[in-house]
PDB file of C-alpha atoms in Angstrom:
ATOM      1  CA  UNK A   1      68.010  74.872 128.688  1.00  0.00           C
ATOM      2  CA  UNK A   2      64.687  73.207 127.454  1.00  0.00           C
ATOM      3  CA  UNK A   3      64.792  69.247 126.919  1.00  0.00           C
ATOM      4  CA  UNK A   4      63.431  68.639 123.671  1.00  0.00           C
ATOM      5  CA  UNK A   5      63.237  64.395 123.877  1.00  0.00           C
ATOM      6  CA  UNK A   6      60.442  64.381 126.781  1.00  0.00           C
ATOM      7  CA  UNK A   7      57.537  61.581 126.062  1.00  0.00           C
ATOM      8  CA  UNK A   8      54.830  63.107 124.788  1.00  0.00           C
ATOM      9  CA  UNK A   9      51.607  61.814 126.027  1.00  0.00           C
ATOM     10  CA  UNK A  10      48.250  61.701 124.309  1.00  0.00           C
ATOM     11  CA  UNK A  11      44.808  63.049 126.396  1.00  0.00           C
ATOM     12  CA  UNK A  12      42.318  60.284 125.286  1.00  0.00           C
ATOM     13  CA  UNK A  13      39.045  61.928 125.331  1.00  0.00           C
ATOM     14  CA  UNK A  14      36.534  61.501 128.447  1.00  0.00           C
ATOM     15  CA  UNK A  15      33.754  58.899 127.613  1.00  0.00           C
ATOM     16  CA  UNK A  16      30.574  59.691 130.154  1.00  0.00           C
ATOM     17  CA  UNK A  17      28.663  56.673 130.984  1.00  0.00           C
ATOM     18  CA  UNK A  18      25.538  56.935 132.911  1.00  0.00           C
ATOM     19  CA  UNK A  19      24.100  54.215 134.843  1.00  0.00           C
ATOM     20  CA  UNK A  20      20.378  54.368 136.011  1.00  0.00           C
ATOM     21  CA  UNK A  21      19.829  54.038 139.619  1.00  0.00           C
ATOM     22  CA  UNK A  22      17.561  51.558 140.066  1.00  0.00           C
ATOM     23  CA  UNK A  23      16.936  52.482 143.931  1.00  0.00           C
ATOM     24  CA  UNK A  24      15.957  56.038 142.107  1.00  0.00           C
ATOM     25  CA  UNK A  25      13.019  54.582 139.792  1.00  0.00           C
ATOM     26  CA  UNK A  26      11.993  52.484 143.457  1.00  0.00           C
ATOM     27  CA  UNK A  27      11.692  55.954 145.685  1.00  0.00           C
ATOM     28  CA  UNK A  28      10.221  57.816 143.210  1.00  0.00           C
ATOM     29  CA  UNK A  29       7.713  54.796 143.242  1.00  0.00           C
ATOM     30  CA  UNK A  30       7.765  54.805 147.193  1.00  0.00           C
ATOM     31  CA  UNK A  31       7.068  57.961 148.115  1.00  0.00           C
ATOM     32  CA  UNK A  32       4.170  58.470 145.413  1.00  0.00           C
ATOM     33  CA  UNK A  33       5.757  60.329 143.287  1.00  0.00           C
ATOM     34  CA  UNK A  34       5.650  58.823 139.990  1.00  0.00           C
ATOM     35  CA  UNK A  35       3.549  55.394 139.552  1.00  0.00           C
ATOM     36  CA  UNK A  36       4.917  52.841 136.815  1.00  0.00           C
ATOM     37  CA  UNK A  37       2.800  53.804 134.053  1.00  0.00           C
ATOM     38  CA  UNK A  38       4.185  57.587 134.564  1.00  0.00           C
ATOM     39  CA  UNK A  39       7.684  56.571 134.295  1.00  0.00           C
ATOM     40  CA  UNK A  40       7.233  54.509 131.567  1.00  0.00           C
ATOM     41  CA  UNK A  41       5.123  57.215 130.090  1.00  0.00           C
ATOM     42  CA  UNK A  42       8.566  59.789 130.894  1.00  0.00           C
ATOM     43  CA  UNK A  43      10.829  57.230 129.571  1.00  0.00           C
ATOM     44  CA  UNK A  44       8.781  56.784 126.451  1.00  0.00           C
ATOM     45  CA  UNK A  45       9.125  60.983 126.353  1.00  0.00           C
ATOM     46  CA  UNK A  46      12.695  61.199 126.430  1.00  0.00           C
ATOM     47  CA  UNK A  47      12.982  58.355 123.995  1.00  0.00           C
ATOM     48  CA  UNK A  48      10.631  60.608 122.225  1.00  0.00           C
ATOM     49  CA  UNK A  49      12.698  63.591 122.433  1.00  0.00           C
ATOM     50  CA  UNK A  50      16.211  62.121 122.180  1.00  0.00           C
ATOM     51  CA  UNK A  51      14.993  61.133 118.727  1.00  0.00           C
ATOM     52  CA  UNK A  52      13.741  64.525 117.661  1.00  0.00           C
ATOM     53  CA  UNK A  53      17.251  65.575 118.509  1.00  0.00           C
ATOM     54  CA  UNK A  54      19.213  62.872 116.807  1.00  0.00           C
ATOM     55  CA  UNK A  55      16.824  63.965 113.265  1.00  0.00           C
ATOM     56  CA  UNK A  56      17.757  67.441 114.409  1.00  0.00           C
ATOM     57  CA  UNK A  57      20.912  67.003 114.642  1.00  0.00           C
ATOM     58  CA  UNK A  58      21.392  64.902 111.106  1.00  0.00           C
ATOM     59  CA  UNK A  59      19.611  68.175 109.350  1.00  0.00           C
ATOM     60  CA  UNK A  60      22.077  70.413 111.191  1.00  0.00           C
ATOM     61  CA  UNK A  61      24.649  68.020 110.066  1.00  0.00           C
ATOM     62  CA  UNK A  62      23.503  68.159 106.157  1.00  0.00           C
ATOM     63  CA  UNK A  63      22.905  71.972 106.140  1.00  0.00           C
ATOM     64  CA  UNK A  64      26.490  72.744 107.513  1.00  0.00           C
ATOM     65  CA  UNK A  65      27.943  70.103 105.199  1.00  0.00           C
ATOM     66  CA  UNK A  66      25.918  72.062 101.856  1.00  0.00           C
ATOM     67  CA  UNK A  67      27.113  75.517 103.807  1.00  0.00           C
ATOM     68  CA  UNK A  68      30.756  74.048 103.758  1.00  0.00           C
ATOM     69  CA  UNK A  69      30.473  73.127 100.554  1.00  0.00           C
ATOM     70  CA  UNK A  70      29.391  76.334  99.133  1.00  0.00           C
ATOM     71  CA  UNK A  71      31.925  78.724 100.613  1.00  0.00           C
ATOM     72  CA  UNK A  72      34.879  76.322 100.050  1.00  0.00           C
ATOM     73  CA  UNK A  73      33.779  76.562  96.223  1.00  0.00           C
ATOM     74  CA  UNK A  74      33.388  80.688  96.258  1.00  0.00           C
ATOM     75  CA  UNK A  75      37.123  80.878  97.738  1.00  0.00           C
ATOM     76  CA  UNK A  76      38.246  78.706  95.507  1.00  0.00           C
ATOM     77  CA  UNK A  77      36.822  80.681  92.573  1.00  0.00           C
ATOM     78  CA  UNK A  78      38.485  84.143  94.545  1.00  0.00           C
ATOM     79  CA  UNK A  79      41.710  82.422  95.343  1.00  0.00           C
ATOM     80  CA  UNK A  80      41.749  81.481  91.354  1.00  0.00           C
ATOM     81  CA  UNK A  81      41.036  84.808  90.607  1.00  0.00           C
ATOM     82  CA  UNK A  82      43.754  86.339  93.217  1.00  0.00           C
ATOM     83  CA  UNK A  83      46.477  84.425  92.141  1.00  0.00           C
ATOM     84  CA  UNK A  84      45.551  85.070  88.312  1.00  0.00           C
ATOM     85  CA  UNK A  85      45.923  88.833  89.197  1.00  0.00           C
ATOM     86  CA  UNK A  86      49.121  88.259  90.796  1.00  0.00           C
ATOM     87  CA  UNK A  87      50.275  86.882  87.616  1.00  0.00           C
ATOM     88  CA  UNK A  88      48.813  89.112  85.536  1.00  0.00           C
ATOM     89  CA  UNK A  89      49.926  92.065  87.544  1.00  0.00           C
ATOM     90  CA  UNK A  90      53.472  90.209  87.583  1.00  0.00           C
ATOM     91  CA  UNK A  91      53.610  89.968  84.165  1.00  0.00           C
ATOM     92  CA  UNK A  92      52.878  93.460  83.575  1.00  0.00           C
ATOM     93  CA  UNK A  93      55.490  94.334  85.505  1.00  0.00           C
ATOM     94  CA  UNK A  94      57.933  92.146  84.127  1.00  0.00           C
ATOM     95  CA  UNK A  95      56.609  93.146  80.715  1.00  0.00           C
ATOM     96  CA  UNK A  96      57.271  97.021  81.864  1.00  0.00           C
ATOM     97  CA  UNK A  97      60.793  96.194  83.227  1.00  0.00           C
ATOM     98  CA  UNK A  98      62.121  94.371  80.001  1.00  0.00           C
ATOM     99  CA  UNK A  99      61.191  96.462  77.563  1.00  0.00           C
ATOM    100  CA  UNK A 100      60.857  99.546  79.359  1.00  0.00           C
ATOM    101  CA  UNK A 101      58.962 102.403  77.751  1.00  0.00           C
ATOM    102  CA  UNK A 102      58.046 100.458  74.634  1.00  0.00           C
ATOM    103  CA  UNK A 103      55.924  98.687  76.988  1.00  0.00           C
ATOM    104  CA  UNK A 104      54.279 101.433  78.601  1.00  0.00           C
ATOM    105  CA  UNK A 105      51.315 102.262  75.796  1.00  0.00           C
ATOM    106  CA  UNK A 106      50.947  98.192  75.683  1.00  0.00           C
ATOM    107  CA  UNK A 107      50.541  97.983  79.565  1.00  0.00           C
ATOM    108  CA  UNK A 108      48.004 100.789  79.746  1.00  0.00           C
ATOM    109  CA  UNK A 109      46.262  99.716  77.154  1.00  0.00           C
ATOM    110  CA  UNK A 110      45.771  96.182  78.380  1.00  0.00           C
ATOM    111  CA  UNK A 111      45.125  97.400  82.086  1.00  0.00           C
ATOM    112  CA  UNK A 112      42.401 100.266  80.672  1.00  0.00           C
ATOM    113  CA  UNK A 113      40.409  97.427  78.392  1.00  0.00           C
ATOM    114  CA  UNK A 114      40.588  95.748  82.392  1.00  0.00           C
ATOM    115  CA  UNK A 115      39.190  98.424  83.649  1.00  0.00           C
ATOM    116  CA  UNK A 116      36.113  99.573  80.772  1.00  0.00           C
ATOM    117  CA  UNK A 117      35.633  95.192  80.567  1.00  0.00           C
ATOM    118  CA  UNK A 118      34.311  94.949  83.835  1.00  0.00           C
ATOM    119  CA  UNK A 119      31.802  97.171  83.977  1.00  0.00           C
ATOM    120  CA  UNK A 120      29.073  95.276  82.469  1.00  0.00           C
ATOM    121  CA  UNK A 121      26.497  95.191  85.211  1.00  0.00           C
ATOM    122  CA  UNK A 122      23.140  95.376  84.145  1.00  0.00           C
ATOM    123  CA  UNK A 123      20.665  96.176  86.811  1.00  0.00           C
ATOM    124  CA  UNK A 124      17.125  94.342  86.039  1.00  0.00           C
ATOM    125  CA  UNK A 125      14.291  95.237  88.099  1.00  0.00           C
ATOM    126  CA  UNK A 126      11.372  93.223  87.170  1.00  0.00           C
ATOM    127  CA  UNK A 127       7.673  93.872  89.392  1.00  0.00           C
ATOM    128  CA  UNK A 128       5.049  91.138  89.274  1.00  0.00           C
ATOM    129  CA  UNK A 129       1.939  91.508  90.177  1.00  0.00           C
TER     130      UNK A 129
END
C-alpha cells in the first residue's frame, strides 16, 4: 500500500557560476600564446558578442510575445465560435425535441439560411504593374 503523507521536496534549480582562472590568463601569457593586448582585445570580443546576443535575445523575446499574442486571440475568436455552435446546434435540437415536427420546417430553414449565409467569399485578384 502506497504512503500518501511523504515530504515532498522541492529541486531548486542549478545556478552555474564560473570563476576565471587567473593562472589561465598567466600561461596563456607564458608560453606566448596570447600577449595582453590580445586578451584584452578577446575579452573586449566576447563582451562584444555577449551583447549581440542579449539584443538578440530581447527581439526573440518581443517577436514570440506578438506571436503569443496573436494565436491566443484567433482561438479565442474559434473557441467563441465553437461553443456558439454548440449552443446553437443545442438549441436546435432542443427546439426539434419540444415541439417535434412543427419544428422541423423551422430548423431547416434556419440551418439552410446557415448554410447559403456563408458563402460570401469574394475572390479579388488585383495585378499591378
Amino acid at each position: 500500500m502506497a504512503r500518501r503523507n511523504l515530504p515532498v521536496q522541492s529541486i531548486q534549480p542549478v545556478r552555474v557560476v564560473h570563476y576565471v582562472d587567473p593562472a589561465m590568463q598567466s600561461d596563456l601569457q607564458r608560453y606566448g600564446l596570447l600577449n595582453p593586448a590580445e586578451i584584452v582585445r578577446q575579452q573586449q570580443k566576447n563582451t562584444e558578442l555577449y551583447l549581440r546576443w542579449k539584443t538578440r535575445q530581447a527581439e526573440i523575446r518581443e517577436r514570440d510575445a506578438k506571436f503569443r499574442r496573436v494565436f491566443l486571440g484567433f482561438g479565442a475568436v474559434i473557441g467563441l465560435g465553437f461553443l456558439a455552435g454548440v449552443l446553437l446546434g443545442g438549441w436546435l435540437l432542443w427546439t426539434v425535441l419540444g415541439l417535434g415536427v412543427l419544428a422541423v420546417p423551422v430548423v431547416l430553414l434556419l440551418v439552410g439560411g446557415l448554410a447559403l449565409g456563408g458563402h460570401r467569399c469574394i475572390t479579388i485578384v488585383q495585378h499591378m504593374h
